[in-house]
Amino acid sequence: MRNKTIRHLSLVLALMLFAGVLAACNNGSGGSTQGSEQGGTSGNKGEKVTLQFYMLGDAPKDLPVIESEINKLAEADLNVNVKFNYTSWTDWDQKYKLLLSSGQPIDLIFTADWTFYQSYAKKGAFLPLDEMLPTAAPALKAHVPDDMWDAVKINDKIYTVPSTWIEYVTEGIAYREDLREKYNLPKPESLETLEAYLEGIKANEPNIIPIADSNANHTHGIRQLTSKLVNTAGQLPYGLDIMYDTPSTVTSYWGSAQHLEDLKTYKRWMDKGFFPKNVLNVKDTSNSLLQNGKAAVVLSGENPNKFNADVIKVQSTHPDWKLAYFPYPNAKGFAQPVHPIHNGFAIPRSSKNPEKALAFYEKLVTDKRYNWLTEYGIEGKNFEVDNGYYKMVGDAQTNGFPREGMNGWAWRNPEFMLYDKTFDDVLTMFEDLDKIKKPDIFTGFAEDWTPYQAEKAALEQVEKQYLYPLNVGLVADVEAGLNTFMEKAKQAGLEKIQADYTKQWQEYLKSTGIQ
Amino acid sequence: MNTPMNTHTRTNTRLRDSEFTFMFQLISYSFIIILSIMCLLPFLLILSGSFSSNESIVRNGYHLFPTDFSLEGYKMVFKFPTQVLKAYGVTVFTTVVGTTLGLFLITMAGFVLQRKDFKYRNTFSFFIYFTTLFGGGLVPWYIMLANYFNLTDTYTVLIFPGLMTPFLIILMKNFIRSAVPDELIESAKIDGANDFRIYVSIVLKLAMPGIATVGLFLALGYWNDWFTSSLFINNPDMYQLQFYLYNTMNTITFIDQMAIGTGITLSQEVPTESTKMAMAIVVTGPILFLYPFVQRYFVKGLTIGAVKG
């Protein structure tokens, strides 16, 4: 008996040894990461360390050149090296989660509201920067205005370095201006004129789909056109209504008279042929439909920046077309610039050299040499400064480092920024929006959906199954369809979600002192 | 009892039999033909799409035969071929090395586990079966490979996790058991062959159909793998071909969906429809050519290996 257990034990031991040998082999081939890690641990002695820097997206072609240039500077200034890592856009959210939860040594990582900065910060994935900032990066501390530092605080601690460049990602209606002029149609600047414009397109251009948005995305646009919601993107979750002027009153848009009326409008639009019949299965992006002349209007997802990109594309492929833009803030009467947490960098808890990382990030933002190298590339090779404007050398195919090729949105510094000439239109738009600007009171709110996670998933299913067909007018009896949707949504736990969300929202309002 | 009647019906049934066989063959052949056409059509659509001009795809959609013949898709793919070729190189390398190494390990494991005179075969089998029932999940797997083995950005990570699949080991074990009789091994032993010699000169040769089957499974697995690249590779020069392609497509989706509220502008060129199709053809091509050569072993290897438990 005992003999047997001993034999079993020795077997397990042998297996473990074998696994150990395997691991050792692999360590040999994984030398590069191993090396950098060792560099990290010896950082306390003031020796050279290698910082692991994580960005979203894909690396530009010339990244190794830029990296070595940056390392030359950083080695002289701070005795550090930097390794820039990119996650690529495939499953980036999952990779982001793995990077932060696996405890890999990472020194700097991109954060934003859409990468769930608030909930990661709450869960303790990042190091608080308050005590480190004045000593490790005094210039950076001074560079970012105090109200921005305050705005990014979670539980009274700073976890991210916000970008100081103010931009607007508010949306608007992008439409074919040349067709409007040709058929003498009204400018689509309200629900009525929009409908008249779409009618005109349908009547005169049978080959063009009036509305480009697929998957029932147009509703976000219509909501922004017709209401003064607290969220700029018009995408309040769970069918809630929170108006900017009365933020403490939370009502349900789903199931309301307004909702029914909107759905009836969409049904009418479908009957008039504004949507293609297979709108829920269209895979083309709405932008490409507009750019290729297949559709006339994009209602959702067109922020000034994106619209500018569309204009440039259309100018090169169809110079006889004209695009125009109506920003939703003009209809609402106010615009909200992006919240400071929209672009930033945090130091994960696993970092071995937080002070050095912060000092390096300070250089990236406040030192023009670092900033230009990482935003625009090498002067003369990747870009030229022409009359104060940014000018790319060659084109996007031949140039290995296009403007902001490193996805360096977070360390844009307004003092050093160079713009392409075509960007002037966007800047004018921003100036106009500046005149009606009001602070963003929504993005600072961090929703915690753990109490109703199961209900949330169930509701998403119900929404896809019952609400999307209503949104594109595919249900014959709108009122009955809405009733079915509401019933199914309630079964999925809509009321619990809405109540909990409302509670969290009101607590947030109280804590920030917003009336 | 009624003999005359009996002969009569017999001729009748024979007639009906052949009719029945004919009908059966007609139906089954037409069914198979329709099924294979249905399988081929999407591929034909991709092929025709890759040879169409992008303009015609956008305007008129996909056609079975290119309405406006053009090679621009392929020209775009190979305009700056370094990245495509690098990804190709990585995939070919991992497929060849992974398949060869994996075959060695799997056949050895299969051979050892089916030997009745191997004392611990049940214990070892248990370790292997166990992993098919209970897995640690994604996060522990990731932590293991990334933090403990430090495999991020290495070629090892592209090969190592796929080397031995429990299913393939079981398949190989059963195949060897049915293809190599115990008596043969015994007689070889009597003739003075050691275990390794038996493995090399008897088992490997008799197990050829099984090896071809498992090899194809392994090769397909390595060729189609994108997930390991996605998780562990940060260096674009080390992307596998499938991931390179998949990532390009995802970037487009991202531009459409995420860039709405993020204000992000991406500076990359978005590939056109015909380029996407050309890429798909370039990616699937080689493995399509591999298949016919392995196919004749395939059916045999799979059924024998699977039936006898």
mmCIF file of N, CA, C and O in Angstrom, chain B residues 198-283:
data_model
loop_
_atom_site.group_PDB
_atom_site.id
_atom_site.type_symbol
_atom_site.label_atom_id
_atom_site.label_comp_id
_atom_site.label_asym_id
_atom_site.label_seq_id
_atom_site.Cartn_x
_atom_site.Cartn_y
_atom_site.Cartn_z
ATOM 1 N N ILE B 198 11.486 -0.541 -32.460
ATOM 2 C CA ILE B 198 10.126 -0.964 -32.818
ATOM 3 C C ILE B 198 9.317 0.248 -33.252
ATOM 4 O O ILE B 198 8.625 0.243 -34.273
ATOM 5 N N TYR B 199 9.460 1.319 -32.481
ATOM 6 C CA TYR B 199 8.708 2.538 -32.772
ATOM 7 C C TYR B 199 9.079 3.073 -34.152
ATOM 8 O O TYR B 199 8.212 3.379 -34.975
ATOM 9 N N VAL B 200 10.384 3.150 -34.425
ATOM 10 C CA VAL B 200 10.811 3.772 -35.675
ATOM 11 C C VAL B 200 10.502 2.877 -36.867
ATOM 12 O O VAL B 200 9.921 3.320 -37.860
ATOM 13 N N SER B 201 10.887 1.571 -36.763
ATOM 14 C CA SER B 201 10.773 0.791 -37.992
ATOM 15 C C SER B 201 9.456 0.050 -38.136
ATOM 16 O O SER B 201 9.130 -0.374 -39.233
ATOM 17 N N ILE B 202 8.694 -0.115 -37.095
ATOM 18 C CA ILE B 202 7.427 -0.822 -37.281
ATOM 19 C C ILE B 202 6.232 0.120 -37.131
ATOM 20 O O ILE B 202 5.433 0.294 -38.040
ATOM 21 N N VAL B 203 6.175 0.742 -35.964
ATOM 22 C CA VAL B 203 4.967 1.523 -35.668
ATOM 23 C C VAL B 203 4.797 2.683 -36.647
ATOM 24 O O VAL B 203 3.734 2.867 -37.242
ATOM 25 N N LEU B 204 5.867 3.448 -36.850
ATOM 26 C CA LEU B 204 5.753 4.606 -37.726
ATOM 27 C C LEU B 204 5.315 4.194 -39.126
ATOM 28 O O LEU B 204 4.573 4.897 -39.786
ATOM 29 N N LYS B 205 5.797 3.042 -39.583
ATOM 30 C CA LYS B 205 5.462 2.646 -40.956
ATOM 31 C C LYS B 205 4.039 2.146 -41.074
ATOM 32 O O LYS B 205 3.353 2.433 -42.047
ATOM 33 N N LEU B 206 3.608 1.373 -40.056
ATOM 34 C CA LEU B 206 2.256 0.821 -40.142
ATOM 35 C C LEU B 206 1.193 1.884 -39.850
ATOM 36 O O LEU B 206 0.049 1.751 -40.251
ATOM 37 N N ALA B 207 1.609 2.915 -39.141
ATOM 38 C CA ALA B 207 0.613 3.907 -38.728
ATOM 39 C C ALA B 207 0.500 5.057 -39.728
ATOM 40 O O ALA B 207 -0.049 6.101 -39.412
ATOM 41 N N MET B 208 1.013 4.870 -40.920
ATOM 42 C CA MET B 208 1.036 5.961 -41.898
ATOM 43 C C MET B 208 -0.321 6.657 -42.094
ATOM 44 O O MET B 208 -0.391 7.881 -42.055
ATOM 45 N N PRO B 209 -1.421 5.891 -42.302
ATOM 46 C CA PRO B 209 -2.699 6.591 -42.480
ATOM 47 C C PRO B 209 -3.054 7.452 -41.272
ATOM 48 O O PRO B 209 -3.521 8.588 -41.415
ATOM 49 N N GLY B 210 -2.800 6.920 -40.093
ATOM 50 C CA GLY B 210 -3.084 7.682 -38.880
ATOM 51 C C GLY B 210 -2.214 8.917 -38.794
ATOM 52 O O GLY B 210 -2.675 10.009 -38.445
ATOM 53 N N ILE B 211 -0.942 8.751 -39.160
ATOM 54 C CA ILE B 211 -0.030 9.894 -39.115
ATOM 55 C C ILE B 211 -0.484 10.969 -40.095
ATOM 56 O O ILE B 211 -0.492 12.165 -39.773
ATOM 57 N N ALA B 212 -0.917 10.540 -41.272
ATOM 58 C CA ALA B 212 -1.379 11.520 -42.253
ATOM 59 C C ALA B 212 -2.582 12.273 -41.724
ATOM 60 O O ALA B 212 -2.672 13.503 -41.842
ATOM 61 N N THR B 213 -3.498 11.538 -41.096
ATOM 62 C CA THR B 213 -4.700 12.188 -40.564
ATOM 63 C C THR B 213 -4.346 13.193 -39.481
ATOM 64 O O THR B 213 -4.718 14.370 -39.550
ATOM 65 N N VAL B 214 -3.619 12.697 -38.496
ATOM 66 C CA VAL B 214 -3.259 13.578 -37.379
ATOM 67 C C VAL B 214 -2.409 14.741 -37.887
ATOM 68 O O VAL B 214 -2.569 15.884 -37.453
ATOM 69 N N GLY B 215 -1.524 14.422 -38.845
ATOM 70 C CA GLY B 215 -0.684 15.478 -39.410
ATOM 71 C C GLY B 215 -1.517 16.560 -40.061
ATOM 72 O O GLY B 215 -1.255 17.748 -39.895
ATOM 73 N N LEU B 216 -2.546 16.151 -40.798
ATOM 74 C CA LEU B 216 -3.394 17.149 -41.437
ATOM 75 C C LEU B 216 -4.128 17.989 -40.401
ATOM 76 O O LEU B 216 -4.224 19.215 -40.517
ATOM 77 N N PHE B 217 -4.614 17.299 -39.357
ATOM 78 C CA PHE B 217 -5.273 18.042 -38.273
ATOM 79 C C PHE B 217 -4.325 19.080 -37.682
ATOM 80 O O PHE B 217 -4.680 20.250 -37.498
ATOM 81 N N LEU B 218 -3.116 18.630 -37.399
ATOM 82 C CA LEU B 218 -2.137 19.539 -36.794
ATOM 83 C C LEU B 218 -1.825 20.691 -37.733
ATOM 84 O O LEU B 218 -1.826 21.857 -37.342
ATOM 85 N N ALA B 219 -1.567 20.331 -39.011
ATOM 86 C CA ALA B 219 -1.192 21.363 -39.976
ATOM 87 C C ALA B 219 -2.312 22.377 -40.123
ATOM 88 O O ALA B 219 -2.073 23.590 -40.136
ATOM 89 N N LEU B 220 -3.554 21.880 -40.212
ATOM 90 C CA LEU B 220 -4.693 22.808 -40.312
ATOM 91 C C LEU B 220 -4.764 23.702 -39.092
ATOM 92 O O LEU B 220 -4.987 24.903 -39.199
ATOM 93 N N GLY B 221 -4.557 23.082 -37.930
ATOM 94 C CA GLY B 221 -4.604 23.846 -36.688
ATOM 95 C C GLY B 221 -3.582 24.967 -36.686
ATOM 96 O O GLY B 221 -3.910 26.115 -36.373
ATOM 97 N N TYR B 222 -2.357 24.640 -37.081
ATOM 98 C CA TYR B 222 -1.318 25.670 -37.090
ATOM 99 C C TYR B 222 -1.585 26.704 -38.174
ATOM 100 O O TYR B 222 -1.366 27.889 -37.968
ATOM 101 N N TRP B 223 -2.043 26.222 -39.331
ATOM 102 C CA TRP B 223 -2.257 27.158 -40.433
ATOM 103 C C TRP B 223 -3.376 28.142 -40.102
ATOM 104 O O TRP B 223 -3.298 29.318 -40.415
ATOM 105 N N ASN B 224 -4.419 27.655 -39.460
ATOM 106 C CA ASN B 224 -5.572 28.518 -39.192
ATOM 107 C C ASN B 224 -5.461 29.284 -37.881
ATOM 108 O O ASN B 224 -6.356 30.033 -37.538
ATOM 109 N N ASP B 225 -4.405 29.076 -37.141
ATOM 110 C CA ASP B 225 -4.314 29.688 -35.821
ATOM 111 C C ASP B 225 -4.131 31.192 -35.914
ATOM 112 O O ASP B 225 -3.282 31.682 -36.649
ATOM 113 N N TRP B 226 -4.964 31.923 -35.206
ATOM 114 C CA TRP B 226 -4.739 33.365 -35.098
ATOM 115 C C TRP B 226 -4.768 33.809 -33.642
ATOM 116 O O TRP B 226 -4.263 34.856 -33.286
ATOM 117 N N PHE B 227 -5.353 32.946 -32.804
ATOM 118 C CA PHE B 227 -5.622 33.370 -31.439
ATOM 119 C C PHE B 227 -4.340 33.566 -30.631
ATOM 120 O O PHE B 227 -4.220 34.533 -29.881
ATOM 121 N N THR B 228 -3.372 32.658 -30.804
ATOM 122 C CA THR B 228 -2.132 32.808 -30.035
ATOM 123 C C THR B 228 -1.396 34.076 -30.454
ATOM 124 O O THR B 228 -0.866 34.788 -29.614
ATOM 125 N N SER B 229 -1.379 34.341 -31.756
ATOM 126 C CA SER B 229 -0.778 35.603 -32.204
ATOM 127 C C SER B 229 -1.482 36.765 -31.549
ATOM 128 O O SER B 229 -0.870 37.704 -31.065
ATOM 129 N N SER B 230 -2.796 36.665 -31.528
ATOM 130 C CA SER B 230 -3.595 37.762 -31.000
ATOM 131 C C SER B 230 -3.258 38.050 -29.548
ATOM 132 O O SER B 230 -3.160 39.205 -29.139
ATOM 133 N N LEU B 231 -3.030 36.993 -28.770
ATOM 134 C CA LEU B 231 -2.799 37.212 -27.347
ATOM 135 C C LEU B 231 -1.344 37.506 -27.012
ATOM 136 O O LEU B 231 -1.051 38.312 -26.145
ATOM 137 N N PHE B 232 -0.422 36.840 -27.682
ATOM 138 C CA PHE B 232 0.956 36.857 -27.181
ATOM 139 C C PHE B 232 1.944 37.613 -28.058
ATOM 140 O O PHE B 232 3.079 37.803 -27.657
ATOM 141 N N ILE B 233 1.553 37.977 -29.263
ATOM 142 C CA ILE B 233 2.532 38.594 -30.151
ATOM 143 C C ILE B 233 2.258 40.095 -30.265
ATOM 144 O O ILE B 233 1.169 40.515 -30.662
ATOM 145 N N ASN B 234 3.241 40.880 -29.889
ATOM 146 C CA ASN B 234 3.121 42.325 -30.041
ATOM 147 C C ASN B 234 3.902 42.837 -31.229
ATOM 148 O O ASN B 234 3.669 43.949 -31.705
ATOM 149 N N ASN B 235 4.849 42.055 -31.679
ATOM 150 C CA ASN B 235 5.723 42.489 -32.751
ATOM 151 C C ASN B 235 5.105 42.150 -34.109
ATOM 152 O O ASN B 235 4.924 40.981 -34.423
ATOM 153 N N PRO B 236 4.740 43.161 -34.899
ATOM 154 C CA PRO B 236 4.023 42.900 -36.155
ATOM 155 C C PRO B 236 4.791 41.976 -37.100
ATOM 156 O O PRO B 236 4.181 41.319 -37.932
ATOM 157 N N ASP B 237 6.113 41.926 -36.988
ATOM 158 C CA ASP B 237 6.882 41.051 -37.866
ATOM 159 C C ASP B 237 6.639 39.586 -37.561
ATOM 160 O O ASP B 237 6.995 38.714 -38.340
ATOM 161 N N MET B 238 6.058 39.304 -36.390
ATOM 162 C CA MET B 238 5.859 37.904 -36.010
ATOM 163 C C MET B 238 4.410 37.482 -36.083
ATOM 164 O O MET B 238 4.046 36.408 -35.618
ATOM 165 N N TYR B 239 3.553 38.311 -36.685
ATOM 166 C CA TYR B 239 2.149 37.930 -36.826
ATOM 167 C C TYR B 239 2.028 36.736 -37.746
ATOM 168 O O TYR B 239 2.702 36.649 -38.761
ATOM 169 N N GLN B 240 1.124 35.822 -37.396
ATOM 170 C CA GLN B 240 0.793 34.747 -38.331
ATOM 171 C C GLN B 240 -0.101 35.324 -39.419
ATOM 172 O O GLN B 240 -0.787 36.329 -39.220
ATOM 173 N N LEU B 241 -0.124 34.618 -40.545
ATOM 174 C CA LEU B 241 -0.852 35.117 -41.699
ATOM 175 C C LEU B 241 -2.330 35.354 -41.396
ATOM 176 O O LEU B 241 -2.885 36.407 -41.731
ATOM 177 N N GLN B 242 -2.970 34.358 -40.752
ATOM 178 C CA GLN B 242 -4.401 34.501 -40.461
ATOM 179 C C GLN B 242 -4.658 35.709 -39.572
ATOM 180 O O GLN B 242 -5.626 36.427 -39.755
ATOM 181 N N PHE B 243 -3.769 35.921 -38.611
ATOM 182 C CA PHE B 243 -3.985 37.037 -37.704
ATOM 183 C C PHE B 243 -3.766 38.356 -38.417
ATOM 184 O O PHE B 243 -4.500 39.316 -38.210
ATOM 185 N N TYR B 244 -2.760 38.375 -39.279
ATOM 186 C CA TYR B 244 -2.481 39.583 -40.048
ATOM 187 C C TYR B 244 -3.735 39.996 -40.813
ATOM 188 O O TYR B 244 -4.153 41.158 -40.793
ATOM 189 N N LEU B 245 -4.352 39.002 -41.451
ATOM 190 C CA LEU B 245 -5.560 39.248 -42.233
ATOM 191 C C LEU B 245 -6.716 39.663 -41.335
ATOM 192 O O LEU B 245 -7.394 40.669 -41.571
ATOM 193 N N TYR B 246 -6.912 38.882 -40.280
ATOM 194 C CA TYR B 246 -8.019 39.117 -39.368
ATOM 195 C C TYR B 246 -7.915 40.503 -38.731
ATOM 196 O O TYR B 246 -8.905 41.218 -38.601
ATOM 197 N N ASN B 247 -6.698 40.864 -38.390
ATOM 198 C CA ASN B 247 -6.487 42.157 -37.747
ATOM 199 C C ASN B 247 -6.801 43.298 -38.700
ATOM 200 O O ASN B 247 -7.388 44.309 -38.307
ATOM 201 N N THR B 248 -6.414 43.146 -39.970
ATOM 202 C CA THR B 248 -6.718 44.189 -40.940
ATOM 203 C C THR B 248 -8.225 44.404 -41.018
ATOM 204 O O THR B 248 -8.703 45.538 -41.039
ATOM 205 N N MET B 249 -8.957 43.295 -41.053
ATOM 206 C CA MET B 249 -10.415 43.396 -41.120
ATOM 207 C C MET B 249 -10.972 44.054 -39.852
ATOM 208 O O MET B 249 -11.861 44.899 -39.919
ATOM 209 N N ASN B 250 -10.434 43.633 -38.704
ATOM 210 C CA ASN B 250 -10.935 44.168 -37.446
ATOM 211 C C ASN B 250 -10.721 45.656 -37.318
ATOM 212 O O ASN B 250 -11.512 46.357 -36.701
ATOM 213 N N THR B 251 -9.610 46.126 -37.875
ATOM 214 C CA THR B 251 -9.332 47.549 -37.809
ATOM 215 C C THR B 251 -10.459 48.329 -38.481
ATOM 216 O O THR B 251 -10.881 49.369 -37.994
ATOM 217 N N ILE B 252 -10.974 47.767 -39.593
ATOM 218 C CA ILE B 252 -12.066 48.442 -40.291
ATOM 219 C C ILE B 252 -13.305 48.482 -39.411
ATOM 220 O O ILE B 252 -13.949 49.517 -39.263
ATOM 221 N N THR B 253 -13.624 47.330 -38.806
ATOM 222 C CA THR B 253 -14.777 47.287 -37.916
ATOM 223 C C THR B 253 -14.599 48.287 -36.786
ATOM 224 O O THR B 253 -15.536 48.982 -36.399
ATOM 225 N N PHE B 254 -13.390 48.355 -36.286
ATOM 226 C CA PHE B 254 -13.135 49.264 -35.183
ATOM 227 C C PHE B 254 -13.402 50.700 -35.589
ATOM 228 O O PHE B 254 -14.062 51.451 -34.891
ATOM 229 N N ILE B 255 -12.863 51.065 -36.772
ATOM 230 C CA ILE B 255 -13.053 52.433 -37.244
ATOM 231 C C ILE B 255 -14.533 52.744 -37.269
ATOM 232 O O ILE B 255 -14.974 53.816 -36.879
ATOM 233 N N ASP B 256 -15.322 51.749 -37.695
ATOM 234 C CA ASP B 256 -16.752 52.001 -37.820
ATOM 235 C C ASP B 256 -17.429 52.105 -36.465
ATOM 236 O O ASP B 256 -18.222 53.003 -36.228
ATOM 237 N N GLN B 257 -17.124 51.168 -35.579
ATOM 238 C CA GLN B 257 -17.928 51.092 -34.363
ATOM 239 C C GLN B 257 -17.391 51.908 -33.205
ATOM 240 O O GLN B 257 -18.124 52.628 -32.553
ATOM 241 N N MET B 258 -16.084 51.795 -32.941
ATOM 242 C CA MET B 258 -15.562 52.453 -31.755
ATOM 243 C C MET B 258 -15.266 53.912 -31.982
ATOM 244 O O MET B 258 -15.419 54.729 -31.102
ATOM 245 N N ALA B 259 -14.829 54.240 -33.186
ATOM 246 C CA ALA B 259 -14.369 55.601 -33.415
ATOM 247 C C ALA B 259 -15.498 56.608 -33.286
ATOM 248 O O ALA B 259 -15.260 57.805 -33.231
ATOM 249 N N ILE B 260 -16.740 56.132 -33.204
ATOM 250 C CA ILE B 260 -17.874 57.051 -33.100
ATOM 251 C C ILE B 260 -17.689 58.011 -31.935
ATOM 252 O O ILE B 260 -17.635 59.214 -32.096
ATOM 253 N N GLY B 261 -17.547 57.468 -30.752
ATOM 254 C CA GLY B 261 -17.511 58.334 -29.593
ATOM 255 C C GLY B 261 -16.107 58.626 -29.106
ATOM 256 O O GLY B 261 -15.919 59.378 -28.172
ATOM 257 N N THR B 262 -15.101 58.005 -29.721
ATOM 258 C CA THR B 262 -13.775 58.153 -29.177
ATOM 259 C C THR B 262 -12.999 59.291 -29.822
ATOM 260 O O THR B 262 -12.026 59.764 -29.265
ATOM 261 N N GLY B 263 -13.447 59.718 -31.005
ATOM 262 C CA GLY B 263 -12.736 60.798 -31.665
ATOM 263 C C GLY B 263 -11.399 60.370 -32.203
ATOM 264 O O GLY B 263 -10.555 61.174 -32.559
ATOM 265 N N ILE B 264 -11.219 59.069 -32.292
ATOM 266 C CA ILE B 264 -9.950 58.545 -32.778
ATOM 267 C C ILE B 264 -9.929 58.587 -34.289
ATOM 268 O O ILE B 264 -10.905 58.226 -34.937
ATOM 269 N N THR B 265 -8.843 59.051 -34.846
ATOM 270 C CA THR B 265 -8.690 58.937 -36.285
ATOM 271 C C THR B 265 -7.521 57.994 -36.521
ATOM 272 O O THR B 265 -6.465 58.134 -35.935
ATOM 273 N N LEU B 266 -7.740 57.029 -37.367
ATOM 274 C CA LEU B 266 -6.680 56.079 -37.646
ATOM 275 C C LEU B 266 -6.067 56.431 -38.988
ATOM 276 O O LEU B 266 -6.768 56.707 -39.951
ATOM 277 N N SER B 267 -4.757 56.380 -39.019
ATOM 278 C CA SER B 267 -4.087 56.864 -40.215
ATOM 279 C C SER B 267 -3.848 55.763 -41.235
ATOM 280 O O SER B 267 -3.370 56.016 -42.313
ATOM 281 N N GLN B 268 -4.194 54.508 -40.864
ATOM 282 C CA GLN B 268 -3.942 53.431 -41.815
ATOM 283 C C GLN B 268 -4.847 53.520 -43.031
ATOM 284 O O GLN B 268 -5.948 54.033 -42.956
ATOM 285 N N GLU B 269 -4.362 52.957 -44.124
ATOM 286 C CA GLU B 269 -5.186 52.838 -45.311
ATOM 287 C C GLU B 269 -6.148 51.675 -45.120
ATOM 288 O O GLU B 269 -5.772 50.603 -44.670
ATOM 289 N N VAL B 270 -7.392 51.878 -45.454
ATOM 290 C CA VAL B 270 -8.370 50.805 -45.332
ATOM 291 C C VAL B 270 -8.374 49.991 -46.622
ATOM 292 O O VAL B 270 -8.513 50.548 -47.700
ATOM 293 N N PRO B 271 -8.190 48.667 -46.534
ATOM 294 C CA PRO B 271 -8.162 47.879 -47.767
ATOM 295 C C PRO B 271 -9.538 47.824 -48.417
ATOM 296 O O PRO B 271 -10.562 47.829 -47.740
ATOM 297 N N THR B 272 -9.549 47.778 -49.716
ATOM 298 C CA THR B 272 -10.812 47.759 -50.441
ATOM 299 C C THR B 272 -11.361 46.336 -50.489
ATOM 300 O O THR B 272 -10.677 45.388 -50.125
ATOM 301 N N GLU B 273 -12.597 46.218 -50.938
ATOM 302 C CA GLU B 273 -13.257 44.916 -50.983
ATOM 303 C C GLU B 273 -12.431 43.889 -51.765
ATOM 304 O O GLU B 273 -12.196 42.777 -51.307
ATOM 305 N N SER B 274 -11.984 44.277 -52.957
ATOM 306 C CA SER B 274 -11.274 43.308 -53.794
ATOM 307 C C SER B 274 -9.957 42.893 -53.137
ATOM 308 O O SER B 274 -9.537 41.746 -53.235
ATOM 309 N N THR B 275 -9.325 43.826 -52.405
ATOM 310 C CA THR B 275 -8.097 43.478 -51.705
ATOM 311 C C THR B 275 -8.359 42.446 -50.631
ATOM 312 O O THR B 275 -7.598 41.495 -50.446
ATOM 313 N N LYS B 276 -9.477 42.615 -49.915
ATOM 314 C CA LYS B 276 -9.824 41.659 -48.875
ATOM 315 C C LYS B 276 -9.986 40.273 -49.464
ATOM 316 O O LYS B 276 -9.505 39.277 -48.917
ATOM 317 N N MET B 277 -10.691 40.207 -50.594
ATOM 318 C CA MET B 277 -10.934 38.912 -51.228
ATOM 319 C C MET B 277 -9.619 38.287 -51.702
ATOM 320 O O MET B 277 -9.391 37.091 -51.531
ATOM 321 N N ALA B 278 -8.765 39.126 -52.291
ATOM 322 C CA ALA B 278 -7.481 38.615 -52.763
ATOM 323 C C ALA B 278 -6.676 38.061 -51.592
ATOM 324 O O ALA B 278 -6.028 37.014 -51.686
ATOM 325 N N MET B 279 -6.726 38.769 -50.456
ATOM 326 C CA MET B 279 -6.016 38.293 -49.272
ATOM 327 C C MET B 279 -6.549 36.933 -48.846
ATOM 328 O O MET B 279 -5.776 36.023 -48.513
ATOM 329 N N ALA B 280 -7.865 36.785 -48.855
ATOM 330 C CA ALA B 280 -8.459 35.514 -48.434
ATOM 331 C C ALA B 280 -7.971 34.370 -49.329
ATOM 332 O O ALA B 280 -7.664 33.277 -48.851
ATOM 333 N N ILE B 281 -7.885 34.655 -50.636
ATOM 334 C CA ILE B 281 -7.425 33.617 -51.568
ATOM 335 C C ILE B 281 -5.961 33.271 -51.274
ATOM 336 O O ILE B 281 -5.577 32.103 -51.190
ATOM 337 N N VAL B 282 -5.156 34.310 -51.081
ATOM 338 C CA VAL B 282 -3.732 34.091 -50.820
ATOM 339 C C VAL B 282 -3.543 33.246 -49.557
ATOM 340 O O VAL B 282 -2.676 32.392 -49.478
ATOM 341 N N VAL B 283 -4.411 33.460 -48.581
ATOM 342 C CA VAL B 283 -4.276 32.741 -47.310
ATOM 343 C C VAL B 283 -4.708 31.293 -47.421
ATOM 344 O O VAL B 283 -4.055 30.388 -46.917
#
